[in-house]
XYZ file of N, CA, C and O in Angstrom:
748
model
N -21.234 -10.942 -9.236
C -22.326 -10.007 -9.431
C -23.584 -10.638 -8.854
O -23.878 -11.790 -9.106
N -24.311 -9.871 -8.110
C -25.536 -10.353 -7.484
C -26.734 -10.065 -8.383
O -26.641 -9.326 -9.358
N -27.861 -10.643 -8.026
C -29.067 -10.427 -8.824
C -29.554 -8.981 -8.744
O -30.225 -8.501 -9.632
N -29.211 -8.279 -7.675
C -29.634 -6.890 -7.545
C -28.682 -5.932 -8.258
O -28.801 -4.728 -8.134
N -27.723 -6.471 -9.008
C -26.814 -5.691 -9.845
C -25.877 -4.801 -9.027
O -25.542 -3.712 -9.445
N -25.483 -5.262 -7.841
C -24.515 -4.528 -7.044
C -23.356 -5.461 -6.692
O -23.467 -6.679 -6.777
N -22.272 -4.859 -6.268
C -21.080 -5.626 -5.903
C -20.928 -5.765 -4.396
O -19.927 -6.289 -3.929
N -21.889 -5.309 -3.649
C -21.790 -5.294 -2.192
C -21.546 -6.680 -1.622
O -20.692 -6.862 -0.752
N -22.261 -7.674 -2.099
C -22.099 -9.025 -1.559
C -20.716 -9.588 -1.890
O -20.103 -10.256 -1.058
N -20.219 -9.317 -3.077
C -18.877 -9.786 -3.439
C -17.824 -9.135 -2.541
O -16.872 -9.799 -2.105
N -17.998 -7.861 -2.243
C -17.059 -7.157 -1.363
C -17.120 -7.745 0.037
O -16.086 -8.011 0.659
N -18.324 -7.987 0.538
C -18.477 -8.592 1.869
C -17.848 -9.974 1.928
O -17.179 -10.334 2.900
N -18.079 -10.777 0.900
C -17.511 -12.129 0.869
C -15.985 -12.080 0.873
O -15.340 -12.827 1.616
N -15.418 -11.219 0.043
C -13.954 -11.110 -0.005
C -13.400 -10.619 1.325
O -12.357 -11.085 1.782
N -14.077 -9.673 1.947
C -13.636 -9.151 3.233
C -13.682 -10.237 4.298
O -12.746 -10.386 5.093
N -14.723 -11.035 4.292
C -14.843 -12.136 5.251
C -13.732 -13.170 5.040
O -13.098 -13.623 6.000
N -13.489 -13.525 3.795
C -12.418 -14.488 3.491
C -11.055 -13.932 3.870
O -10.208 -14.644 4.414
N -10.832 -12.654 3.575
C -9.546 -12.030 3.896
C -9.328 -11.989 5.410
O -8.206 -12.192 5.882
N -10.374 -11.733 6.174
C -10.252 -11.726 7.641
C -9.853 -13.101 8.165
O -9.026 -13.207 9.070
N -10.441 -14.150 7.599
C -10.096 -15.511 8.020
C -8.642 -15.836 7.687
O -7.909 -16.391 8.516
N -8.222 -15.481 6.487
C -6.834 -15.734 6.075
C -5.881 -14.924 6.936
O -4.844 -15.430 7.386
N -6.214 -13.658 7.205
C -5.353 -12.790 8.011
C -5.234 -13.323 9.438
O -4.163 -13.279 10.035
N -6.318 -13.841 9.976
C -6.279 -14.389 11.333
C -5.247 -15.508 11.436
O -4.438 -15.545 12.364
N -5.274 -16.417 10.459
C -4.313 -17.532 10.478
C -2.891 -17.050 10.211
O -1.947 -17.468 10.876
N -2.722 -16.168 9.238
C -1.383 -15.698 8.875
C -0.788 -14.832 9.982
O 0.402 -14.939 10.277
N -1.614 -14.003 10.611
C -1.115 -13.114 11.664
C -0.565 -13.915 12.834
O 0.455 -13.557 13.419
N -1.225 -15.010 13.181
C -0.734 -15.841 14.272
C 0.651 -16.403 13.945
O 1.537 -16.430 14.793
N 0.841 -16.802 12.707
C 2.138 -17.325 12.285
C 3.206 -16.246 12.318
O 4.291 -16.433 12.863
N 2.902 -15.090 11.733
C 3.882 -14.002 11.680
C 4.215 -13.476 13.070
O 5.362 -13.132 13.355
N 3.231 -13.434 13.929
C 3.461 -12.957 15.289
C 4.358 -13.920 16.052
O 5.238 -13.509 16.798
N 4.148 -15.202 15.838
C 4.971 -16.202 16.512
C 6.417 -16.178 16.050
O 7.329 -16.457 16.820
N 6.638 -15.818 14.800
C 7.994 -15.773 14.257
C 8.693 -14.447 14.539
O 9.878 -14.318 14.278
N 7.958 -13.434 15.010
C 8.509 -12.112 15.309
C 9.249 -11.536 14.101
O 10.404 -11.150 14.176
N 8.567 -11.508 12.972
C 9.170 -11.077 11.711
C 9.242 -9.562 11.587
O 8.496 -8.834 12.225
N 10.142 -9.132 10.729
C 10.307 -7.730 10.393
C 9.015 -7.208 9.747
O 8.390 -7.932 8.965
N 8.597 -5.972 10.028
C 7.353 -5.446 9.454
C 7.305 -5.469 7.921
O 6.258 -5.736 7.333
N 8.423 -5.222 7.264
C 8.440 -5.245 5.795
C 8.206 -6.648 5.259
O 7.518 -6.839 4.264
N 8.765 -7.625 5.911
C 8.552 -9.011 5.507
C 7.093 -9.397 5.741
O 6.467 -10.051 4.903
N 6.538 -8.948 6.858
C 5.110 -9.180 7.125
C 4.263 -8.553 6.027
O 3.275 -9.141 5.584
N 4.656 -7.343 5.605
C 3.926 -6.668 4.540
C 3.955 -7.451 3.243
O 2.961 -7.501 2.511
N 5.077 -8.071 2.939
C 5.173 -8.891 1.724
C 4.244 -10.102 1.805
O 3.562 -10.433 0.832
N 4.236 -10.766 2.954
C 3.327 -11.900 3.133
C 1.881 -11.439 3.030
O 1.053 -12.115 2.431
N 1.577 -10.291 3.634
C 0.225 -9.756 3.601
C -0.214 -9.501 2.163
O -1.311 -9.880 1.766
N 0.648 -8.862 1.371
C 0.303 -8.573 -0.026
C 0.101 -9.858 -0.820
O -0.835 -9.963 -1.609
N 0.970 -10.814 -0.610
C 0.918 -12.044 -1.397
C -0.286 -12.915 -1.050
O -0.856 -13.556 -1.932
N -0.674 -12.923 0.205
C -1.717 -13.857 0.628
C -3.048 -13.149 0.885
O -4.042 -13.418 0.217
N -3.063 -12.241 1.829
C -4.320 -11.632 2.279
C -4.857 -10.645 1.239
O -6.043 -10.672 0.900
N -3.998 -9.783 0.750
C -4.464 -8.778 -0.205
C -4.962 -9.417 -1.494
O -5.905 -8.920 -2.111
N -4.364 -10.512 -1.889
C -4.833 -11.214 -3.084
C -6.268 -11.704 -2.904
O -7.085 -11.622 -3.817
N -6.581 -12.188 -1.706
C -7.940 -12.642 -1.412
C -8.886 -11.446 -1.315
O -9.990 -11.461 -1.862
N -8.448 -10.400 -0.637
C -9.284 -9.223 -0.423
C -9.673 -8.544 -1.737
O -10.820 -8.151 -1.925
N -8.733 -8.432 -2.650
C -8.973 -7.666 -3.878
C -9.339 -8.526 -5.087
O -9.400 -8.013 -6.208
N -9.602 -9.794 -4.885
C -9.978 -10.652 -5.999
C -11.255 -10.116 -6.652
O -12.281 -9.957 -6.008
N -11.178 -9.787 -7.915
C -12.326 -9.273 -8.655
C -12.565 -7.787 -8.506
O -13.527 -7.247 -9.048
N -11.683 -7.086 -7.782
C -11.905 -5.661 -7.512
C -11.772 -4.790 -8.755
O -12.171 -3.631 -8.739
N -11.242 -5.343 -9.833
C -11.073 -4.571 -11.062
C -12.404 -4.049 -11.575
O -12.473 -2.989 -12.186
N -13.461 -4.794 -11.319
C -14.763 -4.438 -11.876
C -15.765 -3.971 -10.827
O -16.914 -3.731 -11.159
N -15.339 -3.842 -9.579
C -16.258 -3.393 -8.543
C -16.597 -1.926 -8.722
O -15.748 -1.114 -9.083
N -17.824 -1.585 -8.427
C -18.223 -0.192 -8.277
C -18.203 0.062 -6.779
O -19.031 -0.469 -6.044
N -17.230 0.837 -6.332
C -17.018 1.018 -4.900
C -17.747 2.247 -4.376
O -17.470 3.365 -4.802
N -18.643 2.011 -3.450
C -19.301 3.113 -2.770
C -18.382 3.592 -1.647
O -17.420 2.898 -1.280
N -18.683 4.748 -1.096
C -17.852 5.267 -0.006
C -17.883 4.343 1.206
O -16.848 4.118 1.840
N -19.040 3.804 1.528
C -19.138 2.923 2.701
C -18.364 1.623 2.481
O -17.707 1.128 3.401
N -18.411 1.078 1.279
C -17.655 -0.150 0.991
C -16.157 0.125 1.060
O -15.393 -0.681 1.612
N -15.744 1.265 0.547
C -14.321 1.618 0.574
C -13.852 1.840 2.013
O -12.742 1.441 2.365
N -14.683 2.439 2.844
C -14.319 2.637 4.251
C -14.129 1.292 4.960
O -13.205 1.127 5.755
N -15.003 0.330 4.678
C -14.875 -1.007 5.282
C -13.569 -1.676 4.862
O -12.846 -2.237 5.686
N -13.282 -1.624 3.573
C -12.053 -2.237 3.062
C -10.812 -1.550 3.634
O -9.867 -2.211 4.077
N -10.820 -0.216 3.631
C -9.661 0.526 4.147
C -9.485 0.326 5.654
O -8.363 0.296 6.148
N -10.596 0.201 6.384
C -10.508 -0.033 7.822
C -9.813 -1.351 8.131
O -8.918 -1.404 8.982
N -10.217 -2.402 7.441
C -9.565 -3.705 7.629
C -8.084 -3.617 7.267
O -7.218 -4.097 7.991
N -7.804 -2.972 6.150
C -6.442 -2.852 5.631
C -5.548 -2.098 6.619
O -4.431 -2.524 6.916
N -6.061 -0.995 7.166
C -5.283 -0.194 8.119
C -5.070 -0.948 9.429
O -3.971 -0.949 9.985
N -6.114 -1.600 9.933
C -5.973 -2.359 11.186
C -4.958 -3.488 11.029
O -4.166 -3.750 11.941
N -4.969 -4.146 9.880
C -3.992 -5.213 9.649
C -2.583 -4.627 9.610
O -1.651 -5.205 10.183
N -2.412 -3.492 8.952
C -1.094 -2.850 8.879
C -0.623 -2.443 10.276
O 0.559 -2.579 10.595
N -1.540 -1.957 11.120
C -1.173 -1.568 12.490
C -0.672 -2.759 13.298
O 0.177 -2.615 14.175
N -1.184 -3.943 13.003
C -0.741 -5.131 13.731
C 0.632 -5.622 13.276
O 1.268 -6.396 13.985
N 1.066 -5.180 12.105
C 2.366 -5.611 11.592
C 3.511 -4.696 12.008
O 4.658 -5.104 11.990
N 3.229 -3.444 12.367
C 4.282 -2.473 12.650
C 4.862 -2.670 14.040
O 4.253 -3.322 14.901
N 6.027 -2.083 14.242
C 6.651 -2.110 15.557
C 6.714 -0.714 16.168
O 6.456 -0.543 17.345
N 7.091 0.274 15.362
C 7.289 1.620 15.890
C 6.016 2.459 15.890
O 5.778 3.220 16.819
N 5.205 2.369 14.876
C 4.026 3.220 14.725
C 2.754 2.506 15.166
O 1.752 2.518 14.476
N 2.783 1.927 16.325
C 1.611 1.206 16.836
C 0.641 2.181 17.501
O 1.059 3.186 18.063
N -0.650 1.877 17.473
C -1.605 2.684 18.238
C -1.284 2.566 19.728
O -0.893 1.497 20.205
N -1.426 3.679 20.445
C -1.088 3.686 21.871
C -2.291 4.128 22.693
O -3.026 5.021 22.311
N -2.439 3.486 23.833
C -3.540 3.822 24.737
C -3.000 4.639 25.903
O -2.024 4.250 26.551
N -3.637 5.760 26.177
C -3.286 6.587 27.314
C -3.825 5.903 28.558
O -5.045 5.713 28.688
N -2.950 5.529 29.473
C -3.364 4.756 30.644
C -4.250 5.567 31.593
O -5.073 5.001 32.311
N -4.124 6.878 31.592
C -4.922 7.699 32.513
C -6.322 7.983 31.973
O -7.303 7.893 32.696
N -6.398 8.351 30.681
C -7.705 8.710 30.117
C -8.375 7.544 29.406
O -9.577 7.570 29.184
N -7.603 6.551 29.015
C -8.157 5.410 28.306
C -8.380 5.674 26.820
O -8.969 4.845 26.130
N -7.904 6.809 26.326
C -8.076 7.150 24.915
C -6.927 6.577 24.083
O -5.790 6.521 24.537
N -7.273 6.188 22.880
C -6.287 5.646 21.958
C -5.816 6.740 21.007
O -6.613 7.556 20.556
N -4.531 6.732 20.708
C -3.995 7.627 19.669
C -3.457 6.748 18.554
O -2.709 5.796 18.804
N -3.868 7.068 17.340
C -3.493 6.271 16.186
C -2.487 7.034 15.334
O -2.646 8.229 15.102
N -1.460 6.347 14.860
C -0.470 7.011 14.005
C -1.065 7.311 12.629
O -2.095 6.752 12.244
N -0.395 8.173 11.896
C -0.835 8.515 10.544
C -0.755 7.276 9.665
O 0.181 6.473 9.778
N -1.739 7.136 8.802
C -1.776 5.976 7.907
C -0.509 5.896 7.058
O 0.018 4.820 6.813
N -0.049 7.044 6.606
C 1.144 7.092 5.756
C 2.343 6.462 6.465
O 3.081 5.679 5.877
N 2.535 6.798 7.749
C 3.661 6.258 8.507
C 3.542 4.751 8.705
O 4.527 4.013 8.603
N 2.334 4.297 8.983
C 2.108 2.858 9.185
C 2.386 2.102 7.887
O 3.118 1.108 7.883
N 1.814 2.577 6.777
C 2.009 1.896 5.498
C 3.466 1.924 5.066
O 3.965 0.969 4.484
N 4.151 3.024 5.364
C 5.563 3.129 4.987
C 6.416 2.129 5.754
O 7.294 1.491 5.181
N 6.138 1.974 7.040
C 6.913 1.018 7.846
C 6.707 -0.413 7.368
O 7.627 -1.226 7.384
N 5.499 -0.720 6.922
C 5.179 -2.084 6.488
C 5.548 -2.296 5.013
O 5.691 -3.429 4.567
N 5.692 -1.212 4.265
C 6.029 -1.346 2.849
C 4.806 -1.515 1.963
O 4.879 -2.165 0.923
N 3.683 -0.942 2.382
C 2.452 -1.037 1.607
C 2.074 0.341 1.060
O 2.499 1.359 1.594
N 1.272 0.329 0.020
C 0.650 1.542 -0.492
C -0.796 1.547 -0.021
O -1.260 0.599 0.593
N -1.510 2.609 -0.341
C -2.921 2.644 0.044
C -3.696 1.622 -0.774
O -3.284 1.247 -1.876
N -4.821 1.227 -0.259
C -5.662 0.242 -0.935
C -6.161 0.783 -2.269
O -6.268 0.044 -3.246
N -6.440 2.069 -2.315
C -6.909 2.696 -3.553
C -5.881 2.539 -4.663
O -6.233 2.284 -5.821
N -4.602 2.679 -4.323
C -3.547 2.533 -5.330
C -3.512 1.115 -5.900
O -3.331 0.929 -7.102
N -3.676 0.119 -5.038
C -3.666 -1.263 -5.524
C -4.881 -1.565 -6.400
O -4.758 -2.260 -7.408
N -6.029 -1.030 -6.036
C -7.225 -1.230 -6.857
C -7.053 -0.535 -8.208
O -7.400 -1.095 -9.255
N -6.487 0.664 -8.199
C -6.242 1.381 -9.459
C -5.279 0.611 -10.358
O -5.457 0.561 -11.575
N -4.264 -0.001 -9.772
C -3.333 -0.824 -10.569
C -4.062 -1.975 -11.240
O -3.839 -2.272 -12.410
N -4.917 -2.639 -10.482
C -5.666 -3.761 -11.045
C -6.583 -3.289 -12.166
O -6.740 -3.959 -13.172
N -7.195 -2.129 -11.977
C -8.074 -1.604 -13.020
C -7.294 -1.224 -14.265
O -7.788 -1.392 -15.382
N -6.104 -0.714 -14.074
C -5.284 -0.384 -15.249
C -4.886 -1.650 -16.005
O -4.817 -1.646 -17.226
N -4.625 -2.708 -15.272
C -4.272 -3.967 -15.916
C -5.411 -4.458 -16.790
O -5.208 -4.816 -17.953
N -6.604 -4.478 -16.253
C -7.741 -4.940 -17.048
C -8.073 -3.923 -18.138
O -8.508 -4.288 -19.226
N -7.846 -2.641 -17.852
C -8.074 -1.611 -18.858
C -7.154 -1.787 -20.056
O -7.562 -1.598 -21.210
N -5.919 -2.170 -19.800
C -4.962 -2.432 -20.876
C -5.435 -3.618 -21.715
O -5.374 -3.587 -22.933
N -5.919 -4.647 -21.042
C -6.415 -5.822 -21.754
C -7.620 -5.462 -22.619
O -7.710 -5.851 -23.780
N -8.542 -4.718 -22.050
C -9.750 -4.355 -22.783
C -9.424 -3.449 -23.960
O -10.039 -3.544 -25.019
N -8.442 -2.574 -23.787
C -8.107 -1.660 -24.877
C -7.530 -2.404 -26.078
O -7.605 -1.918 -27.200
N -6.972 -3.596 -25.856
C -6.457 -4.377 -26.986
C -7.572 -5.146 -27.685
O -7.460 -5.465 -28.849
N -8.634 -5.475 -26.960
C -9.767 -6.204 -27.538
C -11.031 -5.410 -27.268
O -11.764 -5.684 -26.327
N -11.295 -4.414 -28.072
C -12.391 -3.477 -27.848
C -13.779 -4.119 -27.936
O -14.728 -3.544 -27.445
N -13.906 -5.289 -28.550
C -15.236 -5.870 -28.703
C -15.897 -6.144 -27.354
O -17.096 -5.936 -27.194
N -15.129 -6.593 -26.370
C -15.676 -6.857 -25.041
C -16.162 -5.553 -24.419
O -17.272 -5.464 -23.900
N -15.323 -4.550 -24.472
C -15.660 -3.263 -23.882
C -16.895 -2.661 -24.548
O -17.784 -2.153 -23.874
N -16.954 -2.719 -25.866
C -18.083 -2.131 -26.596
C -19.398 -2.842 -26.283
O -20.448 -2.201 -26.206
N -19.352 -4.159 -26.078
C -20.565 -4.889 -25.718
C -21.154 -4.373 -24.405
O -22.352 -4.142 -24.296
N -20.301 -4.189 -23.413
C -20.776 -3.711 -22.124
C -21.132 -2.238 -22.156
O -22.101 -1.806 -21.553
N -20.337 -1.485 -22.830
C -20.550 -0.040 -22.893
C -21.874 0.299 -23.590
O -22.579 1.202 -23.170
N -22.209 -0.427 -24.629
C -23.401 -0.144 -25.409
C -24.616 -0.955 -24.956
O -25.677 -0.852 -25.548
N -24.439 -1.767 -23.925
C -25.553 -2.579 -23.439
C -26.652 -1.710 -22.842
O -26.426 -0.595 -22.384
N -27.846 -2.224 -22.863
C -28.986 -1.479 -22.352
C -29.295 -1.908 -20.930
O -29.115 -3.063 -20.555
N -29.774 -0.953 -20.168
C -30.160 -1.200 -18.798
C -31.482 -1.951 -18.792
O -32.402 -1.642 -19.537
N -31.561 -2.985 -17.950
C -32.805 -3.748 -17.854
C -33.901 -2.912 -17.208
O -33.624 -2.081 -16.338
N -35.087 -3.148 -17.623
C -36.233 -2.422 -17.104
C -36.360 -2.667 -15.601
O -36.263 -3.803 -15.132
N -36.560 -1.593 -14.843
C -36.738 -1.706 -13.401
C -35.451 -1.610 -12.604
O -35.486 -1.591 -11.386
N -34.299 -1.565 -13.268
C -33.042 -1.444 -12.532
C -32.632 0.014 -12.450
O -32.984 0.827 -13.304
N -31.893 0.347 -11.417
C -31.408 1.708 -11.237
C -30.252 1.977 -12.192
O -29.471 1.082 -12.497
N -30.151 3.222 -12.635
C -28.952 3.571 -13.390
C -27.817 3.655 -12.394
O -27.996 4.062 -11.252
N -26.656 3.266 -12.805
C -25.527 3.233 -11.887
C -24.242 3.560 -12.602
O -24.175 3.551 -13.824
N -23.218 3.828 -11.819
C -21.898 4.090 -12.379
C -21.247 2.769 -12.730
O -21.437 1.766 -12.057
N -20.456 2.778 -13.769
C -19.696 1.599 -14.152
C -18.281 1.751 -13.631
O -17.802 2.845 -13.385
N -17.592 0.640 -13.484
C -16.237 0.694 -12.945
C -15.322 1.498 -13.841
O -14.394 2.136 -13.381
N -15.557 1.518 -15.136
C -14.664 2.263 -16.022
C -14.955 3.761 -15.995
O -14.180 4.538 -16.517
N -16.070 4.159 -15.391
C -16.368 5.578 -15.238
C -15.746 6.160 -13.968
O -15.719 7.370 -13.794
N -15.246 5.310 -13.082
C -14.630 5.789 -11.852
C -13.240 6.292 -12.158
O -12.555 5.801 -13.050
N -12.807 7.262 -11.390
C -11.523 7.906 -11.591
C -10.386 6.949 -11.255
O -10.381 6.325 -10.197
N -9.428 6.840 -12.149
C -8.227 6.050 -11.903
C -7.093 7.047 -11.744
O -6.751 7.773 -12.670
N -6.489 7.070 -10.555
C -5.543 8.106 -10.199
C -4.095 7.691 -10.452
O -3.264 8.502 -10.796
N -3.772 6.445 -10.274
C -2.389 5.990 -10.268
C -1.707 6.204 -11.614
O -2.323 6.213 -12.660
N -0.384 6.372 -11.565
C 0.441 6.547 -12.743
C 1.354 5.325 -12.852
O 2.088 5.022 -11.925
N 1.324 4.630 -13.988
C 2.047 3.361 -14.114
C 3.551 3.511 -13.922
O 4.175 2.718 -13.240
N 4.185 4.518 -14.517
C 5.634 4.655 -14.406
C 6.052 4.916 -12.974
O 7.008 4.324 -12.490
N 5.358 5.797 -12.279
C 5.721 6.082 -10.895
C 5.469 4.862 -10.015
O 6.184 4.632 -9.055
N 4.450 4.051 -10.346
C 4.178 2.837 -9.578
C 5.299 1.820 -9.755
O 5.721 1.181 -8.809
N 5.782 1.675 -10.997
C 6.861 0.716 -11.234
C 8.119 1.135 -10.489
O 8.789 0.310 -9.883
N 8.433 2.424 -10.495
C 9.598 2.911 -9.769
C 9.423 2.707 -8.273
O 10.333 2.282 -7.583
N 8.233 3.012 -7.770
C 7.966 2.865 -6.343
C 8.010 1.400 -5.924
O 8.535 1.074 -4.874
N 7.476 0.503 -6.761
C 7.483 -0.912 -6.386
C 8.901 -1.468 -6.390
O 9.243 -2.296 -5.575
N 9.749 -0.976 -7.293
C 11.144 -1.433 -7.275
C 11.855 -0.896 -6.043
O 12.681 -1.575 -5.453
N 11.517 0.347 -5.603
C 12.094 0.891 -4.375
C 11.686 0.063 -3.171
O 12.496 -0.231 -2.310
N 10.413 -0.336 -3.114
C 9.922 -1.151 -1.995
C 10.633 -2.493 -1.991
O 11.044 -2.983 -0.955
N 10.819 -3.102 -3.177
C 11.505 -4.393 -3.258
C 12.948 -4.273 -2.786
O 13.454 -5.134 -2.077
N 13.632 -3.185 -3.206
C 15.018 -2.988 -2.782
C 15.096 -2.800 -1.275
O 15.955 -3.372 -0.615
N 14.184 -1.985 -0.714
C 14.177 -1.763 0.739
C 13.903 -3.062 1.480
O 14.501 -3.327 2.503
N 13.002 -3.861 0.953
C 12.658 -5.117 1.609
C 13.836 -6.085 1.584
O 14.103 -6.769 2.559
N 14.562 -6.125 0.470
C 15.707 -7.026 0.408
C 16.810 -6.552 1.356
O 17.498 -7.357 1.965
N 16.958 -5.214 1.501
C 17.931 -4.696 2.455
C 17.539 -5.075 3.866
O 18.370 -5.492 4.664
N 16.258 -4.957 4.189
C 15.773 -5.301 5.520
C 15.971 -6.784 5.775
O 16.397 -7.189 6.844
N 15.671 -7.626 4.772
C 15.859 -9.066 4.920
C 17.307 -9.436 5.169
O 17.611 -10.280 6.001
N 18.234 -8.786 4.458
C 19.648 -9.092 4.653
C 20.115 -8.585 6.010
O 20.942 -9.216 6.653
N 19.589 -7.446 6.494
C 19.960 -6.949 7.801
C 19.489 -7.886 8.895
O 20.212 -8.141 9.857
N 18.254 -8.419 8.745
C 17.747 -9.319 9.783
C 18.527 -10.627 9.796
O 18.750 -11.200 10.843
N 19.004 -11.099 8.627
C 19.793 -12.321 8.617
C 21.173 -12.077 9.239
O 21.725 -12.954 9.877
N 21.717 -10.872 9.069
C 23.000 -10.530 9.713
C 22.823 -10.489 11.214
O 23.648 -10.994 11.970
N 21.688 -9.874 11.657
C 21.409 -9.804 13.093
C 21.218 -11.193 13.676
O 21.662 -11.472 14.781
N 20.561 -12.094 12.937
C 20.330 -13.451 13.428
C 21.624 -14.221 13.585
O 21.788 -15.018 14.509
N 22.567 -13.989 12.650
C 23.820 -14.736 12.707
C 24.759 -14.196 13.782
O 25.660 -14.869 14.221
N 24.536 -12.952 14.226
C 25.433 -12.332 15.219
C 25.161 -12.783 16.618
O 24.521 -13.566 17.050
């Protein structure tokens, strides 16, 4: 949290750190010519953890969310094989595949879904110990500061049961892909 009571600097810092980590990891994954789903697993474990650190309590503006989603989509585009952006050699225009197709090939969900999961996790914790929540909820705004939205006032869309089922499906698909690539390597 910054002195101006915004999360913008924390978001910028995390984005900068995530870009540095992605740069190093992407070079490794590219050199190994890994399957897109396996790349997606590495991305979630390493880069996304850095990118979303502390996101449970961020108040996300539209511009901040666009920056985060832009980085996330560009990284996913670099991991795919079939749904890559293509440049028209005659006109020089780029055509970009649908985000859904790119994320599906890599085995990722949207960034909003991951942030909602993190918020639900902290929401579950807070609901068990209401004293923390009540302190913040009933706190007074300091003189001279703008009124603002709190992270718990933002809409949480994700459904826990469907997320658990979907994450198990992604894990099963990834293990199938991993076993297929090992069969191909041995052949």
